[in-house]
Amino acid sequence: MRYWLMKSEPDDCSIDDLAAMPEQTVAWYGVRNYQARNFMMNQMTVGDWVLFYHSSCPEPGIAGIAQVASPAYPDATQFDASSRFFDPKSRPEQPRWFNVDVRFVRKTRLIGLPELRDTPELANMRVLARGNRLSITPVDPDEWRFITETMLELKTDEL
DNA sequence: GCCAACGTTGGC
DNA sequence: GCCAACGTTGGC
């Protein structure tokens, strides 16, 4: 069981949008970075926990909790010439990009980026590292526990 | 809109 | 394999 932080632009898909999806589940398509793809392909398993993070918006920060809901499978948008994620170099016989499905668990209060940065227990969080641009980052179990239990006052078995 | 940081591309 | 040029991310 692993823990992750996944960034989504709320204009694209906010935590409320996720909650409103059929099955409250969305394909995490559009990842075009090999490191992030490899996390999905090689390390994620169904049931992994996800901090759902709003990025590129007025109030960036953690907005909810989700769960990995499928193994990685080829990202359909790479073959769709009308998609902004179209990749002409990717072949259906050997897809280049993969995604998992992500399912809504709950919305939380927004833990904004300044609050994350002000929290000593989270000083080593990967997403806060200088220059980090990865849209998917691993979260340490200790960091997960601190955020959910201490900052959000949730027990994992209450999720 | 700016820009720091970093990833990717492609010529050599 | 090097590295300059270019593109993207994402906070501000």
mmCIF file of C-alpha atoms (C1' of nucleotides) in Angstrom:
data_model
loop_
_atom_site.group_PDB
_atom_site.id
_atom_site.type_symbol
_atom_site.label_atom_id
_atom_site.label_comp_id
_atom_site.label_asym_id
_atom_site.label_seq_id
_atom_site.Cartn_x
_atom_site.Cartn_y
_atom_site.Cartn_z
ATOM 1 C CA MET A 1 0.000 0.000 0.000
ATOM 2 C CA ARG A 2 1.478 3.295 -1.089
ATOM 3 C CA TYR A 3 0.541 6.954 -0.773
ATOM 4 C CA TRP A 4 0.609 9.569 -3.494
ATOM 5 C CA LEU A 5 -0.086 13.194 -4.228
ATOM 6 C CA MET A 6 -1.686 13.876 -7.599
ATOM 7 C CA LYS A 7 -2.075 17.357 -9.042
ATOM 8 C CA SER A 8 -5.116 18.386 -10.999
ATOM 9 C CA GLU A 9 -6.078 21.781 -12.308
ATOM 10 C CA PRO A 10 -9.511 22.485 -10.858
ATOM 11 C CA ASP A 11 -10.541 24.113 -14.155
ATOM 12 C CA ASP A 12 -9.953 20.657 -15.634
ATOM 13 C CA CYS A 13 -11.104 18.412 -12.831
ATOM 14 C CA SER A 14 -11.652 19.666 -9.296
ATOM 15 C CA ILE A 15 -12.427 17.493 -6.286
ATOM 16 C CA ASP A 16 -16.088 18.451 -6.779
ATOM 17 C CA ASP A 17 -15.895 17.414 -10.432
ATOM 18 C CA LEU A 18 -14.438 14.078 -9.363
ATOM 19 C CA ALA A 19 -17.256 13.566 -6.871
ATOM 20 C CA ALA A 20 -19.774 14.253 -9.641
ATOM 21 C CA MET A 21 -18.289 11.770 -12.134
ATOM 22 C CA PRO A 22 -20.041 8.509 -12.959
ATOM 23 C CA GLU A 23 -18.821 6.014 -10.337
ATOM 24 C CA GLN A 24 -17.005 9.046 -8.856
ATOM 25 C CA THR A 25 -14.067 7.850 -10.919
ATOM 26 C CA VAL A 26 -11.924 9.472 -13.577
ATOM 27 C CA ALA A 27 -9.149 8.283 -15.884
ATOM 28 C CA TRP A 28 -6.002 10.209 -14.969
ATOM 29 C CA TYR A 29 -5.179 10.897 -18.597
ATOM 30 C CA GLY A 30 -2.776 13.464 -19.966
ATOM 31 C CA VAL A 31 0.362 12.629 -18.006
ATOM 32 C CA ARG A 32 3.238 13.236 -20.438
ATOM 33 C CA ASN A 33 6.178 12.891 -18.130
ATOM 34 C CA TYR A 34 8.031 9.602 -17.917
ATOM 35 C CA GLN A 35 8.705 9.722 -14.205
ATOM 36 C CA ALA A 36 5.046 10.313 -13.411
ATOM 37 C CA ARG A 37 4.023 7.661 -15.923
ATOM 38 C CA ASN A 38 6.415 5.171 -14.353
ATOM 39 C CA PHE A 39 4.904 5.752 -10.947
ATOM 40 C CA MET A 40 1.526 4.784 -12.397
ATOM 41 C CA MET A 41 2.875 1.839 -14.410
ATOM 42 C CA ASN A 42 5.294 0.353 -11.935
ATOM 43 C CA GLN A 43 4.389 1.376 -8.433
ATOM 44 C CA MET A 44 0.709 2.134 -8.107
ATOM 45 C CA THR A 45 -1.673 -0.605 -7.076
ATOM 46 C CA VAL A 46 -5.423 -0.558 -6.714
ATOM 47 C CA GLY A 47 -6.315 0.810 -3.296
ATOM 48 C CA ASP A 48 -3.307 3.112 -2.932
ATOM 49 C CA TRP A 49 -4.277 6.359 -1.214
ATOM 50 C CA VAL A 50 -4.115 9.703 -2.994
ATOM 51 C CA LEU A 51 -3.970 13.289 -1.826
ATOM 52 C CA PHE A 52 -5.929 15.206 -4.455
ATOM 53 C CA TYR A 53 -4.139 18.512 -5.039
ATOM 54 C CA HIS A 54 -5.444 21.579 -6.856
ATOM 55 C CA SER A 55 -2.740 23.290 -8.919
ATOM 56 C CA SER A 56 -2.482 26.291 -11.238
ATOM 57 C CA CYS A 57 -5.336 28.055 -9.499
ATOM 58 C CA PRO A 58 -5.910 30.889 -7.033
ATOM 59 C CA GLU A 59 -5.597 28.623 -3.987
ATOM 60 C CA PRO A 60 -3.290 25.697 -4.685
ATOM 61 C CA GLY A 61 -3.320 22.931 -2.102
ATOM 62 C CA ILE A 62 -4.720 19.601 -0.953
ATOM 63 C CA ALA A 63 -8.462 19.537 -1.539
ATOM 64 C CA GLY A 64 -9.466 15.939 -0.928
ATOM 65 C CA ILE A 65 -8.662 12.278 -0.726
ATOM 66 C CA ALA A 66 -8.969 9.687 -3.462
ATOM 67 C CA GLN A 67 -7.872 6.164 -4.220
ATOM 68 C CA VAL A 68 -6.235 4.401 -7.124
ATOM 69 C CA ALA A 69 -9.066 2.440 -8.739
ATOM 70 C CA SER A 70 -7.443 0.540 -11.612
ATOM 71 C CA PRO A 71 -4.112 -0.750 -12.824
ATOM 72 C CA ALA A 72 -2.342 1.353 -15.438
ATOM 73 C CA TYR A 73 -3.656 1.003 -18.987
ATOM 74 C CA PRO A 74 -2.946 2.900 -22.231
ATOM 75 C CA ASP A 75 -4.044 6.549 -22.135
ATOM 76 C CA ALA A 76 -6.655 6.892 -24.893
ATOM 77 C CA THR A 77 -5.938 10.578 -25.518
ATOM 78 C CA GLN A 78 -2.492 9.825 -26.987
ATOM 79 C CA PHE A 79 -4.203 8.361 -30.096
ATOM 80 C CA ASP A 80 -6.881 11.041 -30.405
ATOM 81 C CA ALA A 81 -5.764 13.598 -32.997
ATOM 82 C CA SER A 82 -8.286 16.092 -31.657
ATOM 83 C CA SER A 83 -6.951 15.897 -28.104
ATOM 84 C CA ARG A 84 -4.419 18.338 -26.746
ATOM 85 C CA PHE A 85 -2.662 15.257 -25.390
ATOM 86 C CA PHE A 86 -2.337 13.629 -28.815
ATOM 87 C CA ASP A 87 1.093 12.067 -29.336
ATOM 88 C CA PRO A 88 1.771 11.370 -33.025
ATOM 89 C CA LYS A 89 4.833 9.323 -32.101
ATOM 90 C CA SER A 90 2.929 6.821 -30.020
ATOM 91 C CA ARG A 91 1.784 3.610 -31.705
ATOM 92 C CA PRO A 92 -1.198 1.541 -30.604
ATOM 93 C CA GLU A 93 0.982 -1.622 -30.765
ATOM 94 C CA GLN A 94 3.327 0.015 -28.297
ATOM 95 C CA PRO A 95 1.627 2.806 -26.401
ATOM 96 C CA ARG A 96 3.869 5.339 -24.821
ATOM 97 C CA TRP A 97 1.520 6.778 -22.195
ATOM 98 C CA PHE A 98 -0.500 5.048 -19.516
ATOM 99 C CA ASN A 99 -2.925 6.115 -16.841
ATOM 100 C CA VAL A 100 -4.753 4.706 -13.856
ATOM 101 C CA ASP A 101 -8.301 5.443 -12.777
ATOM 102 C CA VAL A 102 -8.779 7.496 -9.615
ATOM 103 C CA ARG A 103 -11.846 7.283 -7.406
ATOM 104 C CA PHE A 104 -13.211 9.952 -5.079
ATOM 105 C CA VAL A 105 -13.053 9.188 -1.379
ATOM 106 C CA ARG A 106 -13.868 12.485 0.274
ATOM 107 C CA LYS A 107 -13.498 16.213 0.032
ATOM 108 C CA THR A 108 -11.500 17.849 2.811
ATOM 109 C CA ARG A 109 -10.849 21.360 3.963
ATOM 110 C CA LEU A 110 -8.304 22.992 1.694
ATOM 111 C CA ILE A 111 -4.780 22.696 3.054
ATOM 112 C CA GLY A 112 -3.188 25.503 1.106
ATOM 113 C CA LEU A 113 0.361 25.519 -0.175
ATOM 114 C CA PRO A 114 1.477 28.164 2.372
ATOM 115 C CA GLU A 115 0.169 25.979 5.212
ATOM 116 C CA LEU A 116 1.958 22.946 3.795
ATOM 117 C CA ARG A 117 5.162 24.950 3.592
ATOM 118 C CA ASP A 118 4.707 26.191 7.151
ATOM 119 C CA THR A 119 4.395 22.683 8.564
ATOM 120 C CA PRO A 120 7.748 21.387 9.858
ATOM 121 C CA GLU A 121 6.571 17.758 9.750
ATOM 122 C CA LEU A 122 6.145 18.134 5.991
ATOM 123 C CA ALA A 123 9.456 19.829 5.275
ATOM 124 C CA ASN A 124 10.674 16.880 3.209
ATOM 125 C CA MET A 125 7.530 16.367 1.171
ATOM 126 C CA ARG A 126 8.492 15.661 -2.393
ATOM 127 C CA VAL A 127 5.889 17.983 -3.833
ATOM 128 C CA LEU A 128 7.356 20.881 -1.856
ATOM 129 C CA ALA A 129 10.903 20.296 -3.030
ATOM 130 C CA ARG A 130 12.463 23.214 -4.816
ATOM 131 C CA GLY A 131 11.853 23.087 -8.525
ATOM 132 C CA ASN A 132 9.536 20.097 -8.343
ATOM 133 C CA ARG A 133 7.311 19.890 -11.385
ATOM 134 C CA LEU A 134 6.120 16.325 -11.136
ATOM 135 C CA SER A 135 2.354 16.024 -11.238
ATOM 136 C CA ILE A 136 2.482 12.747 -9.307
ATOM 137 C CA THR A 137 4.719 12.396 -6.270
ATOM 138 C CA PRO A 138 5.086 9.682 -3.632
ATOM 139 C CA VAL A 139 4.020 10.580 -0.107
ATOM 140 C CA ASP A 140 5.759 9.026 2.917
ATOM 141 C CA PRO A 141 3.506 7.061 5.278
ATOM 142 C CA ASP A 142 4.502 9.448 8.077
ATOM 143 C CA GLU A 143 3.518 12.425 5.958
ATOM 144 C CA TRP A 144 0.223 10.757 5.035
ATOM 145 C CA ARG A 145 -0.523 10.037 8.686
ATOM 146 C CA PHE A 146 0.315 13.560 9.765
ATOM 147 C CA ILE A 147 -1.821 15.164 7.087
ATOM 148 C CA THR A 148 -4.850 12.926 7.522
ATOM 149 C CA GLU A 149 -4.800 12.361 11.279
ATOM 150 C CA THR A 150 -3.356 15.587 12.615
ATOM 151 C CA MET A 151 -4.192 18.221 10.024
ATOM 152 C CA LEU A 152 -7.516 16.795 8.841
ATOM 153 C CA GLU A 153 -8.429 14.901 12.018
ATOM 154 C CA LEU A 154 -9.338 11.777 10.090
ATOM 155 C CA LYS A 155 -8.454 8.175 10.807
ATOM 156 C CA THR A 156 -7.603 6.077 7.788
ATOM 157 C CA ASP A 157 -10.325 3.602 8.779
ATOM 158 C CA GLU A 158 -12.831 6.474 8.785
ATOM 159 C CA LEU A 159 -12.148 7.292 5.161
ATOM 160 C "C1'" DG B 1 2.211 37.788 -17.621
ATOM 161 C "C1'" DC B 2 6.645 36.661 -15.515
ATOM 162 C "C1'" DC B 3 10.102 33.574 -14.710
ATOM 163 C "C1'" DA B 4 12.742 29.774 -12.232
ATOM 164 C "C1'" DA B 5 13.394 25.172 -12.767
ATOM 165 C "C1'" DC B 6 13.593 21.256 -15.201
ATOM 166 C "C1'" DG B 7 12.495 17.860 -19.116
ATOM 167 C "C1'" DT B 8 12.894 16.844 -24.023
ATOM 168 C "C1'" DT B 9 14.691 17.227 -28.578
ATOM 169 C "C1'" DG B 10 17.917 16.880 -32.038
ATOM 170 C "C1'" DG B 11 22.287 18.252 -34.305
ATOM 171 C "C1'" DC B 12 26.877 17.099 -33.981
ATOM 172 C "C1'" DG C 1 27.120 11.240 -25.246
ATOM 173 C "C1'" DC C 2 27.114 16.310 -25.081
ATOM 174 C "C1'" DC C 3 24.640 20.352 -24.802
ATOM 175 C "C1'" DA C 4 22.056 24.410 -26.695
ATOM 176 C "C1'" DA C 5 17.569 25.517 -27.735
ATOM 177 C "C1'" DC C 6 13.136 25.087 -26.771
ATOM 178 C "C1'" DG C 7 8.848 23.736 -24.260
ATOM 179 C "C1'" DT C 8 6.276 23.041 -19.996
ATOM 180 C "C1'" DT C 9 4.987 23.500 -15.222
ATOM 181 C "C1'" DG C 10 3.120 26.078 -11.775
ATOM 182 C "C1'" DG C 11 3.549 29.565 -8.111
ATOM 183 C "C1'" DC C 12 3.367 34.305 -7.742
#
